Coordinates of C-alpha atoms and ligand atoms in Angstrom, one line a residue:
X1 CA 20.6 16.9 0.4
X2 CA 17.3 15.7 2.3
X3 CA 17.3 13.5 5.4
X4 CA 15.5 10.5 5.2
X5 CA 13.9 7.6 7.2
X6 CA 13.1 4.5 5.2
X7 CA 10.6 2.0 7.1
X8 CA 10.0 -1.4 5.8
X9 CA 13.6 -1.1 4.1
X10 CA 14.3 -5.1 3.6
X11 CA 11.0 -5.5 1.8
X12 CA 10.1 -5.2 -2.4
X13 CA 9.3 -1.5 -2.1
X14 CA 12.3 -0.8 0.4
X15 CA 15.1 -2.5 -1.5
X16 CA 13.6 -0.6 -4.6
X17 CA 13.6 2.7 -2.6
X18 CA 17.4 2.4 -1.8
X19 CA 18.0 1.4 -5.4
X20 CA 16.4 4.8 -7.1
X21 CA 18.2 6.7 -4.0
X22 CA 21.6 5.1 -5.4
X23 CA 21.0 6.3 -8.9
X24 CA 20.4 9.7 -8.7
X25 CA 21.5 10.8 -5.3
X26 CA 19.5 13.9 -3.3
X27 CA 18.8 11.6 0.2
X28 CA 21.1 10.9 3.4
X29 CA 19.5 7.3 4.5
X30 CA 19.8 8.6 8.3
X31 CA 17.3 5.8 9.5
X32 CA 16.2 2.1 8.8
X33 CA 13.7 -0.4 10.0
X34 CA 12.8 -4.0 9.4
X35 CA 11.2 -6.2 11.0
X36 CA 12.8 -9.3 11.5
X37 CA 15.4 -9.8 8.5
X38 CA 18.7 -8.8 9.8
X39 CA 21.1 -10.2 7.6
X40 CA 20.0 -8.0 4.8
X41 CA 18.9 -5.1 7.2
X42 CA 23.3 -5.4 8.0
X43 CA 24.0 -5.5 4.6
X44 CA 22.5 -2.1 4.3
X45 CA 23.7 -0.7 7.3
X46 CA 27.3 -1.3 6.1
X47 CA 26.3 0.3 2.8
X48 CA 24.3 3.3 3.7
X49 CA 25.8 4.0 7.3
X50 CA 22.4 5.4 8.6
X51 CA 22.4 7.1 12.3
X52 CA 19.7 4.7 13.6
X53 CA 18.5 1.3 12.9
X54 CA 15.0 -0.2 14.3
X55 CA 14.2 -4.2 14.5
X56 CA 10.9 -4.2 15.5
X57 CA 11.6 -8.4 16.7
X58 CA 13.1 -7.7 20.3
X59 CA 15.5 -11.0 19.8
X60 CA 16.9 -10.2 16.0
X61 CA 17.2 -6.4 17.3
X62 CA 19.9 -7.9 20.2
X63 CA 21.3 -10.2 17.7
X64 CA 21.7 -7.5 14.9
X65 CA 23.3 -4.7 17.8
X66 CA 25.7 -7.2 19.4
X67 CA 26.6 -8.4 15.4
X68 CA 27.1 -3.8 15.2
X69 CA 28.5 -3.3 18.3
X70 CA 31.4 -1.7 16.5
X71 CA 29.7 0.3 14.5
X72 CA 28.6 4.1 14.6
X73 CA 24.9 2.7 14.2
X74 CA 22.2 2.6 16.8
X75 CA 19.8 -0.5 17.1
X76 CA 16.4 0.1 18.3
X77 CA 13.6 -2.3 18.8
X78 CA 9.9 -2.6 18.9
X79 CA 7.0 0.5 18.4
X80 CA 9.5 2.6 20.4
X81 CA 12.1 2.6 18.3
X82 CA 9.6 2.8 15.2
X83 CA 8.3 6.0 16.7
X84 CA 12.0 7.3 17.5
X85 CA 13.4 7.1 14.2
X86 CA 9.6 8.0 12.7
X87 CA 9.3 11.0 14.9
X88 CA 12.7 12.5 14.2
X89 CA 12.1 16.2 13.1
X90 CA 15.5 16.4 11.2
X91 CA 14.1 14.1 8.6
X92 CA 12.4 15.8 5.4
X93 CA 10.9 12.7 4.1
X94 CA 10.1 9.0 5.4
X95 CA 9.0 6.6 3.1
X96 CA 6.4 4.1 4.8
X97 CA 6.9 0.5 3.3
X98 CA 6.2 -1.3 5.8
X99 CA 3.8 -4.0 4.9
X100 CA 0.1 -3.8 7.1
X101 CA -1.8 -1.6 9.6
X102 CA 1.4 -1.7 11.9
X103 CA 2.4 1.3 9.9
X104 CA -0.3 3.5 11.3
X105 CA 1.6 4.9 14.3
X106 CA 4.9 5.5 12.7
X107 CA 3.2 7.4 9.6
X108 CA 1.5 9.5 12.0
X109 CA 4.7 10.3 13.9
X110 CA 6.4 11.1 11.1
X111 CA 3.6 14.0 10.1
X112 CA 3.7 15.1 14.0
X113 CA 7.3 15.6 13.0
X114 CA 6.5 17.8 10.3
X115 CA 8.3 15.2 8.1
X116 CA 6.9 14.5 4.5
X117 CA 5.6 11.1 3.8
X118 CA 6.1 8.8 0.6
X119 CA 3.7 6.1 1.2
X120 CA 3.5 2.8 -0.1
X121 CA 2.0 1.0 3.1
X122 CA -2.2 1.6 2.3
X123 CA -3.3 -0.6 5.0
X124 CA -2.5 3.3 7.0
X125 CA -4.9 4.6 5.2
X126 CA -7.8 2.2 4.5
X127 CA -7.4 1.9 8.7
X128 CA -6.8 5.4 9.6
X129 CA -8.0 7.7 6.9
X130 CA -9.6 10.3 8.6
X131 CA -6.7 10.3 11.1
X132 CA -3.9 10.6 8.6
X133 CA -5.6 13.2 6.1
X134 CA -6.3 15.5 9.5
X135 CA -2.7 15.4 10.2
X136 CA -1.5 16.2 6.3
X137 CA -3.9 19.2 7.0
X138 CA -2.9 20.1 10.4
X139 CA 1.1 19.9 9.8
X140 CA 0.8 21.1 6.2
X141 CA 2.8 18.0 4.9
X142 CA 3.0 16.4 1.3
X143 CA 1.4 13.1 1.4
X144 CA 2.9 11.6 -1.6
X145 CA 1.6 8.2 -3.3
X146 CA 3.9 4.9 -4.3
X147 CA 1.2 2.6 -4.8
X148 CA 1.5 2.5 -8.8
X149 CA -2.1 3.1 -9.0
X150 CA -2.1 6.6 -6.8
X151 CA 1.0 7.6 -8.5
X152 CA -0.6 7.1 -11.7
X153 CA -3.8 9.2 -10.7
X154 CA -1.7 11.8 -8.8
X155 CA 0.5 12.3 -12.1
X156 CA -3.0 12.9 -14.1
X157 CA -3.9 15.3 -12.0
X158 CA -1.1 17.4 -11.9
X159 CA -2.1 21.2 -11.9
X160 CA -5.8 19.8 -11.3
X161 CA -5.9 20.6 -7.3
X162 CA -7.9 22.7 -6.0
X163 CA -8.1 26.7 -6.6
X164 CA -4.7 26.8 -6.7
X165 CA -3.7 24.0 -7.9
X166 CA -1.7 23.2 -4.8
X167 CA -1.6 19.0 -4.4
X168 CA -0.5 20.0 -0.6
X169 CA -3.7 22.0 0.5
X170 CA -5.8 18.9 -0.7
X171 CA -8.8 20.5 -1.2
X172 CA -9.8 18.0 -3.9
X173 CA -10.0 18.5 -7.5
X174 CA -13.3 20.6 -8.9
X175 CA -12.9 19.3 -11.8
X176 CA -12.0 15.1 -11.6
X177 CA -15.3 13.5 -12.6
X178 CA -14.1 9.8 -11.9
X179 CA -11.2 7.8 -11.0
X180 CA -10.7 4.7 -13.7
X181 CA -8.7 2.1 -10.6
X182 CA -7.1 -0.3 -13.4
X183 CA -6.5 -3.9 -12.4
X184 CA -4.8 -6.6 -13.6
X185 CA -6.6 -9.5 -12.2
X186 CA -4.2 -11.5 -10.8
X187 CA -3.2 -14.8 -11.5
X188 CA -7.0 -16.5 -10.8
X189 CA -8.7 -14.3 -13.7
X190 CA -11.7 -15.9 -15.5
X191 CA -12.0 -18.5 -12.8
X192 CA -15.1 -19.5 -11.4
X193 CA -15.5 -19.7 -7.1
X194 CA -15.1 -23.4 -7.4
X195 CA -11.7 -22.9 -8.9
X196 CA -10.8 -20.8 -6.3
X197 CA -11.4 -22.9 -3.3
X198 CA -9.1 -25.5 -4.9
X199 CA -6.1 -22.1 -4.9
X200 CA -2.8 -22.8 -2.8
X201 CA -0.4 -20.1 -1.5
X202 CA 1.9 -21.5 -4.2
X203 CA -0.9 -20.9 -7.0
X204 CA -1.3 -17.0 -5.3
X205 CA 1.9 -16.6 -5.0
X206 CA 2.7 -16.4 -9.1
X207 CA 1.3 -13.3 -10.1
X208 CA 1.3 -12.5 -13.8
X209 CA 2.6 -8.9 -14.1
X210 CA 4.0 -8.1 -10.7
X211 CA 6.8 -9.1 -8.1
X212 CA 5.5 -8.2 -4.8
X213 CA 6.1 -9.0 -1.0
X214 CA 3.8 -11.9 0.0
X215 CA 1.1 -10.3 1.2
X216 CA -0.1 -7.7 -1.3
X217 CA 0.6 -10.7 -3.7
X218 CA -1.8 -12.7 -2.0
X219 CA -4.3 -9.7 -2.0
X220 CA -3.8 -9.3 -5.8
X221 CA -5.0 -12.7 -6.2
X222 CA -8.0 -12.2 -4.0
X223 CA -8.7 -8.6 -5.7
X224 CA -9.0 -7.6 -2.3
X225 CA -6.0 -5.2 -2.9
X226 CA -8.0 -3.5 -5.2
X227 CA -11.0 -3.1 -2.7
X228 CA -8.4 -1.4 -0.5
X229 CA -7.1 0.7 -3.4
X230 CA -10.6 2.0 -3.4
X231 CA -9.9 3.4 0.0
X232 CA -6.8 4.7 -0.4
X233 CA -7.7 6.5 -3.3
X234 CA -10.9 7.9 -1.3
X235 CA -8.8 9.7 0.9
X236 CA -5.7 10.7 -1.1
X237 CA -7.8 12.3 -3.7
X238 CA -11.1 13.6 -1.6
X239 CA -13.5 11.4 -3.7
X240 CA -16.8 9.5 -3.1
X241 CA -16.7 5.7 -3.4
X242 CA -19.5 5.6 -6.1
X243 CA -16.8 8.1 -8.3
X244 CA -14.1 5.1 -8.6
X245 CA -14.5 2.8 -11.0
X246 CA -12.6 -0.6 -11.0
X247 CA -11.2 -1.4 -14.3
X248 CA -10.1 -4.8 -15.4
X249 CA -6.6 -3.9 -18.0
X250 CA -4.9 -7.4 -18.0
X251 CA -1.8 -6.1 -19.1
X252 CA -1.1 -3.8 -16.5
X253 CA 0.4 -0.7 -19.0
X254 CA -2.2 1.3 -17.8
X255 CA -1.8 2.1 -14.5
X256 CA -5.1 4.1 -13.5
X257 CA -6.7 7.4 -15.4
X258 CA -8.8 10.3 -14.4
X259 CA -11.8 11.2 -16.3
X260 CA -12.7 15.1 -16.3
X261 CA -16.2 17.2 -16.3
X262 CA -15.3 17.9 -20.0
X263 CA -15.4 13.9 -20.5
X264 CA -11.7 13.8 -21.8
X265 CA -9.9 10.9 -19.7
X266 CA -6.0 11.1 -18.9
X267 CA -3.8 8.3 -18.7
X268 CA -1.0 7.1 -16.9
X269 CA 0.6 4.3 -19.2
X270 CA 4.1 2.5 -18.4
X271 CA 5.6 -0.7 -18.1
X272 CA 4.9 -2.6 -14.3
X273 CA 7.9 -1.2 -12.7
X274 CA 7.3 0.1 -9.3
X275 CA 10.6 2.1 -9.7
X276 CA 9.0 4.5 -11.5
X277 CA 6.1 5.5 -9.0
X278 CA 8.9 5.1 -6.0
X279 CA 10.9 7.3 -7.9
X280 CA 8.4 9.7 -8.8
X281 CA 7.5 10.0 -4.9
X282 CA 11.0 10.3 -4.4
X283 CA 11.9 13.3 -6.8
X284 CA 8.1 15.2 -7.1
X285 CA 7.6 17.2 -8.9
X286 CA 10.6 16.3 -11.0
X287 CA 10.6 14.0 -13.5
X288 CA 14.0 12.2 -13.4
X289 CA 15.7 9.4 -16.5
X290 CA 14.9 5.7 -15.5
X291 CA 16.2 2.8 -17.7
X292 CA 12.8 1.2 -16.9
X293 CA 11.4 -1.0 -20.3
X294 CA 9.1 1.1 -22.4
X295 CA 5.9 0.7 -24.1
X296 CA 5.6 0.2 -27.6
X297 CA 2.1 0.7 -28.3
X298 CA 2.6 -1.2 -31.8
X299 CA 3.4 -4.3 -29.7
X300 CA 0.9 -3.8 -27.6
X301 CA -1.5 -3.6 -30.4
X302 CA -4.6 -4.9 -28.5
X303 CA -5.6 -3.4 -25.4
X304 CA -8.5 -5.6 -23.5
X305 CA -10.3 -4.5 -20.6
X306 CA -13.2 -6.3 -18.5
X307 CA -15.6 -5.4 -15.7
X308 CA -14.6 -7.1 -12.3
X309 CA -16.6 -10.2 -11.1
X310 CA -17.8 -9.2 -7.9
X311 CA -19.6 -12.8 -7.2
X312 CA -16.4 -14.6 -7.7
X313 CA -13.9 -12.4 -6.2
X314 CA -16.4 -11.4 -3.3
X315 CA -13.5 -9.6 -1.4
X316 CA -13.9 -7.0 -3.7
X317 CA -17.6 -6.6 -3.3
X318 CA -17.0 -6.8 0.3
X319 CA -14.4 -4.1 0.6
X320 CA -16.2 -1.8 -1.5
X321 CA -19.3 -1.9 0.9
X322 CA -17.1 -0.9 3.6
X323 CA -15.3 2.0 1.5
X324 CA -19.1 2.9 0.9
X325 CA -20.4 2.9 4.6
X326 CA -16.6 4.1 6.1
X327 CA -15.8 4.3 9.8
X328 CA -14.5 0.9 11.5
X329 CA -16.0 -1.1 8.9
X330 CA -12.6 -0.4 6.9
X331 CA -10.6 -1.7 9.8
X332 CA -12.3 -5.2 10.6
X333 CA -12.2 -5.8 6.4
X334 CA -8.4 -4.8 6.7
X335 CA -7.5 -6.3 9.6
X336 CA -9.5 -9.6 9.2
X337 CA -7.9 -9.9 5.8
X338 CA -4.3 -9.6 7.4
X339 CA -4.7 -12.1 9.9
X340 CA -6.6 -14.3 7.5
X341 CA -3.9 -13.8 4.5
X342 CA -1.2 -14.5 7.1
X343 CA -2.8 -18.4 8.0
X344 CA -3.5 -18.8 4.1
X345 CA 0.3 -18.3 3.2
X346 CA 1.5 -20.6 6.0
X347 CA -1.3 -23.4 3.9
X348 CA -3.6 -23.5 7.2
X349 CA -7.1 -22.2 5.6
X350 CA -7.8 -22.5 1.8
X351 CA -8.5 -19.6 -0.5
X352 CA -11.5 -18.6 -0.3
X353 CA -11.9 -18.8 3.3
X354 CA -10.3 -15.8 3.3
X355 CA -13.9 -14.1 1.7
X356 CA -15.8 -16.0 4.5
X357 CA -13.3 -14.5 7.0
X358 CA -13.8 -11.0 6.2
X359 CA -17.1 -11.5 5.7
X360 CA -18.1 -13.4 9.5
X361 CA -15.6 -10.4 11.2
X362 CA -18.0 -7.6 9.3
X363 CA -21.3 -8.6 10.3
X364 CA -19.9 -9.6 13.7
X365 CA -19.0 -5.8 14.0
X366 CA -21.1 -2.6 15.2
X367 CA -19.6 0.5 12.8
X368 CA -18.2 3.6 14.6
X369 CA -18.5 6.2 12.3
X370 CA -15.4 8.1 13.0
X371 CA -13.1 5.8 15.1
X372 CA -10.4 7.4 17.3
X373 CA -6.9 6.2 16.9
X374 CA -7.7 3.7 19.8
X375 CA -11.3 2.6 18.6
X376 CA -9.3 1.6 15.4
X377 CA -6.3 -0.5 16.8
X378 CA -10.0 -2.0 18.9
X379 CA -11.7 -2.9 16.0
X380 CA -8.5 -4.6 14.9
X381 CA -8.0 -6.5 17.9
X382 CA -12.1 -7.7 17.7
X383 CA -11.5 -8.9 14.1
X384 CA -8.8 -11.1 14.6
X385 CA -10.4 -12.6 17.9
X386 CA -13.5 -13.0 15.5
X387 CA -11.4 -14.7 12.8
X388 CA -9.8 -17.0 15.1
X389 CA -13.5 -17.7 16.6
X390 CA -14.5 -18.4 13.2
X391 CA -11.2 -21.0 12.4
X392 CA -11.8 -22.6 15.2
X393 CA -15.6 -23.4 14.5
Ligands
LIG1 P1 7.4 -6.9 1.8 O1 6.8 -8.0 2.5 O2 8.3 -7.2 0.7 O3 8.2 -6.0 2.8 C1 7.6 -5.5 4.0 C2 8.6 -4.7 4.8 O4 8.0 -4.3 6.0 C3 9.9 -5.5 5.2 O5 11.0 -4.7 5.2 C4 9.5 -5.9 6.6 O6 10.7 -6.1 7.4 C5 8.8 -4.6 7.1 N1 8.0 -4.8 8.3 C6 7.0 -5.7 8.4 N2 6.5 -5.6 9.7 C7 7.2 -4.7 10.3 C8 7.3 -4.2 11.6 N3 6.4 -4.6 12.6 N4 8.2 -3.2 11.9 C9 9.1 -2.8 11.0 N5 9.1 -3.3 9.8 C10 8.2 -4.2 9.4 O7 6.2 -6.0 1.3 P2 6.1 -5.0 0.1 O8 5.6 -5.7 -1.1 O9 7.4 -4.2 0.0 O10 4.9 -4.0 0.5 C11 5.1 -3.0 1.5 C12 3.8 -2.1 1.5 O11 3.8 -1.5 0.2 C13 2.5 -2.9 1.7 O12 1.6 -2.1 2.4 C14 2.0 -3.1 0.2 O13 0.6 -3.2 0.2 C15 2.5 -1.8 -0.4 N6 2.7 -1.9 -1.9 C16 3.7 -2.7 -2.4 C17 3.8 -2.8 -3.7 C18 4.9 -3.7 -4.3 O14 5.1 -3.7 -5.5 N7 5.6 -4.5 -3.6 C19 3.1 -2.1 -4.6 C20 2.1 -1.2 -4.1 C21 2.0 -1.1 -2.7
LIG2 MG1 -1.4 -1.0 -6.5

């Protein structure tokens, strides 16, 4: 039985998580954390039973301990009770779903801990790359990929790492010529920029192949997910920028492929279920039964793939420059998207003021190469000033 820690547990990916863990078993839940939904956050503390609880919202974290007062589980609040149940070195594995660059501190904690680290929250690493690859290094901790793109290039390269072939010593794979990044193209595909401007949070909001939490919706719709999918894939797999390739597969059945110095490419093909990545994370390196749909590749029968436009959905173009130049620059695309994703789903700026967003925050900022933990959470805190400078123009 393995201890774990489940951050971001009343989201898509966290409600999935506990669902895979209630099929086949293996994990004590010892530690959940939400942010602000405490209604289900008690329904899964009166099912699971974990040790610890954390609400990062002050107010619902009084509300949710007085409504547990009876219970045998502790309510914690804020970063310090992120970093408490994070940093707790019985745990074998937390599984980071938390949603944005919040994430960053609590991941790292985790790895101080020695703890494994199933990661679905990418903002972490598109912000703090460097920072969290040093500490996979220094603590000799699995790093292991949810986002269904990762987990589909991760299960290509299996027995492709390094001399050994060890995924842990992540010494990048001698032999991965280029990463194929599929992508469906969300909901606004084919559209030209003037379409976009006239796109709501409702219109976003319906994406074709996926069900999502708000925000990565929002970003599948820009394609600015993909841009930071770019990143994350820089780091987990040790690759230059110009090696990843973004692939338009409308369908989503493939979910990303590797292509080898002997030219061959491998696949990773499957129905859009994140179960199967979570679970894959979950159980590595087994491979464990999931009554997920299947492909049949004689209903599938065409297969169509496009190149991205970069004009139109010029997030993409945008965060792939970063990727490219690294440092800060990652941060202020990141963190200027957040903010800016966060007015667009409340219906206060339109569409494609999110592009002009991230763009006015990035030339506003001067790169640092290799930003400290601090000169990262700085060049979040400039962006947003810069995008609320920029709103209120
Ligand atoms: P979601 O909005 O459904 O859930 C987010 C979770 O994070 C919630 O439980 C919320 O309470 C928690 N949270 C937010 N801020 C917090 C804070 N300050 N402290 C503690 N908890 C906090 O989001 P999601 O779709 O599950 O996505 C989570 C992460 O996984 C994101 O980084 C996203 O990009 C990534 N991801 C999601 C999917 C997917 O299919 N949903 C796929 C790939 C990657
Ligand atoms: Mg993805």
């Amino acid at each position: 039985m393995k201890n774990l820690c489940l951050l971001g547990s009343t989201g898509s990916i966290g409600r999935q998580t506990i669902d895979i863990i209630g099929r086949h078993g293996g994990f004590k839940i010892r530690s959940l954390a939400a942010n602000s939904n405490i209604d289900r956050l008690e329904q899964q503390v009166n099912e699971l039973k974990p040790g610890k609880v954390c609400v990062y919202d002050k107010e619902k974290a009084g509300v949710l301990a007085n409504r547990l007062k009876n219970s045998a589980t502790a309510v914690l609040s804020g970063m310090e009770g992120l970093l408490e149940i994070a940093g707790d070195s019985d745990n074998d594995l937390t599984v980071t779903a938390i949603v944005g660059m919040i994430g960053i501190k609590p991941t790292l904690a985790a790895m101080e801990a020695g703890c494994d680290v199933a990661l679905a929250n990418k903002e972490t690493l598109v912000t703090a790359g460097h920072i969290v690859m040093k500490a996979v290094e220094d603590k000799k901790v699995n790093l292991l990929p949810i986002d269904s793109e990762h987990s589909a290039i991760f299960q290509c390269l299996q027995g492709k790492y390094g001399p050994n072939g060890d995924y842990s010593s992540w010494s990048g794979s001698p032999v991965l010529e280029k990463i194929l990044l599929t992508c469906s193209g969300g909901p606004f595909r084919g559209m030209s920029y003037e379409e976009l401007k006239t796109k709501t949070a409702a219109d976003a909001l319906r994406h074709p192949n996926w069900s999502m939490g708000p925000k990565i919706t929002v970003d599948s719709a820009t394609l600015v997910n993909k841009a930071l999918e770019v990143m994350e894939a820089k780091w987990l797999f040790k690759v230059d920028v110009d090696k990843i390739q973004v692939v338009i597969q409308p369908k989503s059945i493939i979910h990303s492929a590797v292509q080898f110095v002997d030219g061959s490419i491998i696949a990773q093909i499957g129905v859009p279920d994140m179960r199967l990545p979570i679970q894959y994370a979950l159980y590595y390196p087994d491979r464990l039964k999931l009554d997920c749909g299947r492909v049949d590749l004689f209903d599938l029968a065409k297969i169509e793939f496009y190149k991205p436009e970069y004009d139109t959905f010029k997030g993409l173009k945008l965060g792939i420059d970063a990727a490219k130049t690294g440092g800060s620059i990652c941060t202020v695309f990141n963190a200027a998207n957040e903010y800016a994703v966060g007015r667009f789903l409340k219906d206060e700026i339109g569409f494609t003021d999110i592009y002009d967003i991230i763009e006015y925050c990035m030339d506003h900022h001067k790169n640092i190469a290799e930003p400290t933990l601090n000169e990262v959470l700085g060049a979040e805190q400039e962006a947003v000033e810069n995008a609320v400078r920029f709103i209120n123009k």
